[in-house]
Amino acid sequence: MTAGGHGFDGVERRGLMFVLSSPSGAGKTTLSRLLIERMPGLKMSVSATTRPMRPGEIDGRDYLFVDKSRFEAMVKRDELLEWATVFDNRYGTPREPVETALSAGQDVLFDIDWQGTQQLREKARADVVSVFILPPSAADLEKRLHTRAQDADAVIRGRMSRATHELSHWAEYDYIVINHDIDEAFAEVQSILKAERLKRERRTGLTTFVRELQRQLEK
Ligand code: 5GP
């Protein structure tokens, strides 16, 4: 997926797709929120899902809450960039907002699982930067799932057992961050994004920029 648009430093660039994945409870939601709050030029991709809304969630902000038939229709019309079944519910990324943001030179943040990450990578390898967040221990993961306390015990048990499976995909990611401490983990994720934004290949306006520099020097 290629796109133009002016970057944070005035040089034209392609937006990148910044993917965070982890087992539920490893701190990915908090990290996503901090990134959106503190990194200008980054926009959250709001997924469509068939799962029921949790207390405190807002339709259109946290997810687009849709029923199964609406989801199926989105798949049929090719409106989703990727989609997957997670915990018996469907989740998918609406294509249009992502393409619009990337075309404007904005980066897009995705909180999606390994299945979605694989699909994005197949479609746009050069534009995808993927980060896997690991909890420091199983006990820590369980504690965070209980503290969140929005799900029934049976759901939490299901998420713990699924965590083992999700963990097995860690090696498919570009970067691995261990979330011992949320501030440190945030600093690490932020550094990854900052460095990836400076990659030469993404900075489509550099040739023009350097040519202008040379012209000025030759005067
Ligand atoms: P939750 O129901 O706890 O919000 O999310 C469950 C899992 O679904 C998380 O691992 C989350 O990353 C993943 N997920 C959320 N949205 C999407 C999506 O659009 N596509 C894919 N593949 N996974 C998603």
mmCIF file of C-alpha atoms and ligand atoms in Angstrom:
data_model
loop_
_atom_site.group_PDB
_atom_site.id
_atom_site.type_symbol
_atom_site.label_atom_id
_atom_site.label_comp_id
_atom_site.label_asym_id
_atom_site.label_seq_id
_atom_site.Cartn_x
_atom_site.Cartn_y
_atom_site.Cartn_z
ATOM 1 C CA MET A 1 0.000 0.000 0.000
ATOM 2 C CA THR A 2 1.716 3.171 -1.060
ATOM 3 C CA ALA A 3 0.703 6.631 -0.159
ATOM 4 C CA GLY A 4 1.998 10.165 -0.124
ATOM 5 C CA GLY A 5 1.511 12.932 2.354
ATOM 6 C CA HIS A 6 3.656 15.261 4.364
ATOM 7 C CA GLY A 7 5.416 13.814 7.358
ATOM 8 C CA PHE A 8 5.960 15.416 10.745
ATOM 9 C CA ASP A 9 9.155 17.091 9.479
ATOM 10 C CA GLY A 10 7.793 18.319 6.160
ATOM 11 C CA VAL A 11 9.334 15.580 4.013
ATOM 12 C CA GLU A 12 6.805 13.561 2.060
ATOM 13 C CA ARG A 13 6.400 10.015 3.326
ATOM 14 C CA ARG A 14 4.309 6.895 3.220
ATOM 15 C CA GLY A 15 2.199 6.131 6.278
ATOM 16 C CA LEU A 16 3.013 2.901 8.077
ATOM 17 C CA MET A 17 0.824 0.262 9.678
ATOM 18 C CA PHE A 18 1.884 -0.146 13.306
ATOM 19 C CA VAL A 19 0.570 -3.403 14.729
ATOM 20 C CA LEU A 20 0.466 -4.335 18.416
ATOM 21 C CA SER A 21 -0.438 -7.894 19.365
ATOM 22 C CA SER A 22 -0.302 -9.804 22.628
ATOM 23 C CA PRO A 23 -2.281 -12.236 24.724
ATOM 24 C CA SER A 24 -5.216 -10.411 26.423
ATOM 25 C CA GLY A 25 -4.031 -8.799 29.633
ATOM 26 C CA ALA A 26 -0.438 -8.066 28.601
ATOM 27 C CA GLY A 27 -1.096 -4.317 28.553
ATOM 28 C CA LYS A 28 -1.670 -3.794 24.844
ATOM 29 C CA THR A 29 -4.827 -1.703 25.288
ATOM 30 C CA THR A 30 -3.085 0.709 27.673
ATOM 31 C CA LEU A 31 -0.083 0.967 25.371
ATOM 32 C CA SER A 32 -2.353 1.712 22.399
ATOM 33 C CA ARG A 33 -4.133 4.451 24.322
ATOM 34 C CA LEU A 34 -0.842 6.063 25.401
ATOM 35 C CA LEU A 35 0.481 5.954 21.844
ATOM 36 C CA ILE A 36 -2.605 7.660 20.447
ATOM 37 C CA GLU A 37 -2.506 10.318 23.189
ATOM 38 C CA ARG A 38 1.192 11.052 22.883
ATOM 39 C CA MET A 39 2.235 10.420 19.291
ATOM 40 C CA PRO A 40 0.939 12.981 16.779
ATOM 41 C CA GLY A 41 0.307 11.601 13.308
ATOM 42 C CA LEU A 42 -0.921 8.237 14.580
ATOM 43 C CA LYS A 43 -4.538 7.183 14.184
ATOM 44 C CA MET A 44 -6.228 4.156 15.751
ATOM 45 C CA SER A 45 -7.893 1.652 13.457
ATOM 46 C CA VAL A 46 -11.337 0.932 14.925
ATOM 47 C CA SER A 47 -12.236 -2.703 14.275
ATOM 48 C CA ALA A 48 -15.651 -4.144 13.609
ATOM 49 C CA THR A 49 -16.643 -6.965 15.964
ATOM 50 C CA THR A 50 -19.558 -9.272 16.657
ATOM 51 C CA ARG A 51 -18.687 -9.589 20.355
ATOM 52 C CA PRO A 52 -21.017 -7.960 22.909
ATOM 53 C CA MET A 53 -20.086 -4.514 24.171
ATOM 54 C CA ARG A 54 -18.381 -4.403 27.589
ATOM 55 C CA PRO A 55 -19.277 -1.849 30.254
ATOM 56 C CA GLY A 56 -17.540 1.438 29.503
ATOM 57 C CA GLU A 57 -17.037 0.715 25.832
ATOM 58 C CA ILE A 58 -18.423 3.104 23.222
ATOM 59 C CA ASP A 59 -19.679 2.046 19.814
ATOM 60 C CA GLY A 60 -17.571 3.697 17.130
ATOM 61 C CA ARG A 61 -14.717 4.533 19.518
ATOM 62 C CA ASP A 62 -13.644 1.143 20.897
ATOM 63 C CA TYR A 63 -15.186 -0.996 18.188
ATOM 64 C CA LEU A 64 -17.927 -0.881 15.613
ATOM 65 C CA PHE A 65 -20.332 -3.324 17.235
ATOM 66 C CA VAL A 66 -22.139 -5.198 14.493
ATOM 67 C CA ASP A 67 -24.240 -8.342 14.282
ATOM 68 C CA LYS A 68 -23.164 -11.463 12.428
ATOM 69 C CA SER A 69 -25.090 -10.720 9.256
ATOM 70 C CA ARG A 70 -23.673 -7.196 8.983
ATOM 71 C CA PHE A 71 -20.173 -8.622 9.489
ATOM 72 C CA GLU A 72 -20.760 -11.242 6.780
ATOM 73 C CA ALA A 73 -21.925 -8.485 4.434
ATOM 74 C CA MET A 74 -18.751 -6.485 5.081
ATOM 75 C CA VAL A 75 -16.652 -9.561 4.269
ATOM 76 C CA LYS A 76 -18.629 -10.209 1.071
ATOM 77 C CA ARG A 77 -18.245 -6.615 -0.109
ATOM 78 C CA ASP A 78 -14.489 -6.809 0.574
ATOM 79 C CA GLU A 79 -14.780 -3.921 3.032
ATOM 80 C CA LEU A 80 -12.368 -5.508 5.505
ATOM 81 C CA LEU A 81 -8.605 -5.394 5.118
ATOM 82 C CA GLU A 82 -8.310 -8.494 7.294
ATOM 83 C CA TRP A 83 -10.587 -10.429 9.594
ATOM 84 C CA ALA A 84 -10.451 -13.353 11.990
ATOM 85 C CA THR A 85 -12.424 -15.340 14.533
ATOM 86 C CA VAL A 86 -11.171 -14.788 18.089
ATOM 87 C CA PHE A 87 -12.901 -16.324 21.165
ATOM 88 C CA ASP A 88 -15.846 -17.375 18.944
ATOM 89 C CA ASN A 89 -16.440 -13.803 17.798
ATOM 90 C CA ARG A 90 -15.503 -12.140 14.534
ATOM 91 C CA TYR A 91 -13.155 -9.186 14.395
ATOM 92 C CA GLY A 92 -12.072 -7.243 11.316
ATOM 93 C CA THR A 93 -10.394 -4.055 10.142
ATOM 94 C CA PRO A 94 -12.486 -1.715 7.966
ATOM 95 C CA ARG A 95 -10.422 -0.948 4.878
ATOM 96 C CA GLU A 96 -11.524 2.570 3.950
ATOM 97 C CA PRO A 97 -10.378 4.560 7.035
ATOM 98 C CA VAL A 98 -6.960 2.856 6.889
ATOM 99 C CA GLU A 99 -6.436 3.651 3.224
ATOM 100 C CA THR A 100 -7.544 7.260 3.730
ATOM 101 C CA ALA A 101 -5.144 7.756 6.642
ATOM 102 C CA LEU A 102 -2.194 6.166 4.862
ATOM 103 C CA SER A 103 -2.820 8.290 1.759
ATOM 104 C CA ALA A 104 -2.641 11.385 3.932
ATOM 105 C CA GLY A 105 0.784 10.270 5.224
ATOM 106 C CA GLN A 106 -0.663 9.324 8.618
ATOM 107 C CA ASP A 107 0.346 6.193 10.493
ATOM 108 C CA VAL A 108 -2.303 3.742 11.634
ATOM 109 C CA LEU A 109 -2.219 1.757 14.878
ATOM 110 C CA PHE A 110 -3.780 -1.718 14.943
ATOM 111 C CA ASP A 111 -4.677 -3.723 18.039
ATOM 112 C CA ILE A 112 -5.230 -7.042 16.268
ATOM 113 C CA ASP A 113 -4.276 -10.668 16.792
ATOM 114 C CA TRP A 114 -1.663 -12.800 14.995
ATOM 115 C CA GLN A 115 -4.142 -13.941 12.330
ATOM 116 C CA GLY A 116 -4.869 -10.357 11.307
ATOM 117 C CA THR A 117 -1.171 -9.459 11.433
ATOM 118 C CA GLN A 118 -0.359 -12.313 9.056
ATOM 119 C CA GLN A 119 -2.972 -11.046 6.598
ATOM 120 C CA LEU A 120 -1.710 -7.452 6.726
ATOM 121 C CA ARG A 121 1.839 -8.663 6.237
ATOM 122 C CA GLU A 122 0.821 -10.656 3.157
ATOM 123 C CA LYS A 123 -0.897 -7.596 1.690
ATOM 124 C CA ALA A 124 1.589 -4.869 2.527
ATOM 125 C CA ARG A 125 4.820 -6.288 3.958
ATOM 126 C CA ALA A 126 6.872 -3.120 3.448
ATOM 127 C CA ASP A 127 4.341 -0.944 5.273
ATOM 128 C CA VAL A 128 3.749 -3.163 8.297
ATOM 129 C CA VAL A 129 5.729 -2.789 11.521
ATOM 130 C CA SER A 130 4.666 -5.377 14.068
ATOM 131 C CA VAL A 131 5.274 -5.485 17.807
ATOM 132 C CA PHE A 132 4.432 -8.359 20.138
ATOM 133 C CA ILE A 133 3.917 -7.503 23.815
ATOM 134 C CA LEU A 134 4.808 -10.214 26.328
ATOM 135 C CA PRO A 135 3.728 -10.278 29.967
ATOM 136 C CA PRO A 136 6.627 -10.805 32.404
ATOM 137 C CA SER A 137 4.976 -13.954 33.825
ATOM 138 C CA ALA A 138 1.801 -16.068 33.723
ATOM 139 C CA ALA A 139 0.912 -14.895 37.245
ATOM 140 C CA ASP A 140 1.114 -11.286 36.113
ATOM 141 C CA LEU A 141 -1.133 -11.981 33.134
ATOM 142 C CA GLU A 142 -3.751 -13.675 35.314
ATOM 143 C CA LYS A 143 -3.662 -10.835 37.828
ATOM 144 C CA ARG A 144 -4.273 -8.263 35.101
ATOM 145 C CA LEU A 145 -7.158 -10.240 33.647
ATOM 146 C CA HIS A 146 -8.795 -10.374 37.109
ATOM 147 C CA THR A 147 -8.137 -6.698 37.845
ATOM 148 C CA ARG A 148 -9.856 -5.801 34.610
ATOM 149 C CA ALA A 149 -12.822 -7.705 36.065
ATOM 150 C CA GLN A 150 -15.057 -7.036 33.111
ATOM 151 C CA ASP A 151 -15.329 -10.650 32.114
ATOM 152 C CA ALA A 152 -16.821 -13.657 33.875
ATOM 153 C CA ASP A 153 -14.427 -16.197 35.471
ATOM 154 C CA ALA A 154 -15.098 -18.703 32.707
ATOM 155 C CA VAL A 155 -14.152 -16.090 30.114
ATOM 156 C CA ILE A 156 -10.933 -15.334 32.008
ATOM 157 C CA ARG A 157 -10.051 -19.052 32.116
ATOM 158 C CA GLY A 158 -10.670 -19.236 28.388
ATOM 159 C CA ARG A 159 -8.402 -16.246 27.789
ATOM 160 C CA MET A 160 -5.612 -17.758 29.911
ATOM 161 C CA SER A 161 -5.669 -20.991 27.957
ATOM 162 C CA ARG A 162 -5.782 -19.123 24.679
ATOM 163 C CA ALA A 163 -2.789 -17.035 25.765
ATOM 164 C CA THR A 164 -0.549 -20.099 25.379
ATOM 165 C CA HIS A 165 -1.606 -20.431 21.775
ATOM 166 C CA GLU A 166 -1.214 -16.728 21.039
ATOM 167 C CA LEU A 167 2.251 -16.718 22.605
ATOM 168 C CA SER A 168 3.405 -19.314 20.091
ATOM 169 C CA HIS A 169 3.274 -16.660 17.349
ATOM 170 C CA TRP A 170 5.780 -14.290 18.951
ATOM 171 C CA ALA A 171 8.533 -15.092 16.442
ATOM 172 C CA GLU A 172 6.464 -13.773 13.508
ATOM 173 C CA TYR A 173 6.796 -10.207 14.824
ATOM 174 C CA ASP A 174 9.449 -7.577 14.033
ATOM 175 C CA TYR A 175 9.865 -6.433 17.654
ATOM 176 C CA ILE A 176 9.232 -7.990 21.068
ATOM 177 C CA VAL A 177 8.546 -5.859 24.148
ATOM 178 C CA ILE A 178 8.284 -7.394 27.636
ATOM 179 C CA ASN A 179 5.869 -5.363 29.723
ATOM 180 C CA HIS A 180 7.514 -5.363 33.196
ATOM 181 C CA ASP A 181 6.561 -1.756 33.690
ATOM 182 C CA ILE A 182 4.022 0.170 31.622
ATOM 183 C CA ASP A 183 6.097 3.392 31.367
ATOM 184 C CA GLU A 184 9.172 1.492 30.232
ATOM 185 C CA ALA A 185 7.184 -0.607 27.783
ATOM 186 C CA PHE A 186 5.616 2.570 26.405
ATOM 187 C CA ALA A 187 9.041 4.193 25.973
ATOM 188 C CA GLU A 188 10.205 1.123 24.054
ATOM 189 C CA VAL A 189 7.186 1.001 21.760
ATOM 190 C CA GLN A 190 7.485 4.752 21.166
ATOM 191 C CA SER A 191 11.172 4.354 20.210
ATOM 192 C CA ILE A 192 10.255 1.665 17.695
ATOM 193 C CA LEU A 193 7.697 3.935 16.039
ATOM 194 C CA LYS A 194 10.046 6.914 16.013
ATOM 195 C CA ALA A 195 12.848 4.917 14.397
ATOM 196 C CA GLU A 196 10.556 3.281 11.842
ATOM 197 C CA ARG A 197 9.250 6.703 10.803
ATOM 198 C CA LEU A 198 12.783 7.708 9.883
ATOM 199 C CA LYS A 199 13.423 4.697 7.609
ATOM 200 C CA ARG A 200 14.721 5.871 4.268
ATOM 201 C CA GLU A 201 12.389 3.686 2.190
ATOM 202 C CA ARG A 202 9.283 5.299 3.686
ATOM 203 C CA ARG A 203 10.471 8.852 3.142
ATOM 204 C CA THR A 204 9.432 9.279 -0.451
ATOM 205 C CA GLY A 205 10.193 13.001 -0.426
ATOM 206 C CA LEU A 206 13.878 12.643 0.509
ATOM 207 C CA THR A 207 15.215 12.731 -3.060
ATOM 208 C CA THR A 208 13.518 16.087 -3.634
ATOM 209 C CA PHE A 209 14.644 17.347 -0.240
ATOM 210 C CA VAL A 210 18.289 16.406 -0.817
ATOM 211 C CA ARG A 211 18.246 17.777 -4.382
ATOM 212 C CA GLU A 212 17.090 21.112 -3.014
ATOM 213 C CA LEU A 213 19.850 20.986 -0.377
ATOM 214 C CA GLN A 214 22.430 20.350 -3.094
ATOM 215 C CA ARG A 215 21.052 23.187 -5.197
ATOM 216 C CA GLN A 216 21.379 25.534 -2.247
ATOM 217 C CA LEU A 217 24.943 24.351 -1.562
ATOM 218 C CA GLU A 218 25.992 24.830 -5.163
ATOM 219 C CA LYS A 219 24.879 28.474 -5.171
HETATM 220 P P1 5GP B 1 -11.141 -8.017 22.919
HETATM 221 O O1 5GP B 1 -12.416 -8.764 22.714
HETATM 222 O O2 5GP B 1 -10.484 -8.340 24.231
HETATM 223 O O3 5GP B 1 -11.307 -6.522 22.705
HETATM 224 O O4 5GP B 1 -10.139 -8.502 21.771
HETATM 225 C C1 5GP B 1 -9.838 -9.840 21.620
HETATM 226 C C2 5GP B 1 -8.715 -10.016 20.636
HETATM 227 O O5 5GP B 1 -9.163 -9.673 19.314
HETATM 228 C C3 5GP B 1 -7.477 -9.170 20.901
HETATM 229 O O6 5GP B 1 -6.336 -10.007 20.813
HETATM 230 C C4 5GP B 1 -7.479 -8.172 19.797
HETATM 231 O O7 5GP B 1 -6.171 -7.792 19.451
HETATM 232 C C5 5GP B 1 -8.129 -8.935 18.673
HETATM 233 N N1 5GP B 1 -8.720 -8.046 17.671
HETATM 234 C C6 5GP B 1 -9.384 -6.890 17.875
HETATM 235 N N2 5GP B 1 -9.756 -6.331 16.716
HETATM 236 C C7 5GP B 1 -9.289 -7.144 15.732
HETATM 237 C C8 5GP B 1 -9.349 -7.093 14.301
HETATM 238 O O8 5GP B 1 -9.896 -6.188 13.671
HETATM 239 N N3 5GP B 1 -8.756 -8.121 13.638
HETATM 240 C C9 5GP B 1 -8.133 -9.147 14.268
HETATM 241 N N4 5GP B 1 -7.575 -10.084 13.517
HETATM 242 N N5 5GP B 1 -8.072 -9.224 15.616
HETATM 243 C C10 5GP B 1 -8.641 -8.241 16.340
#
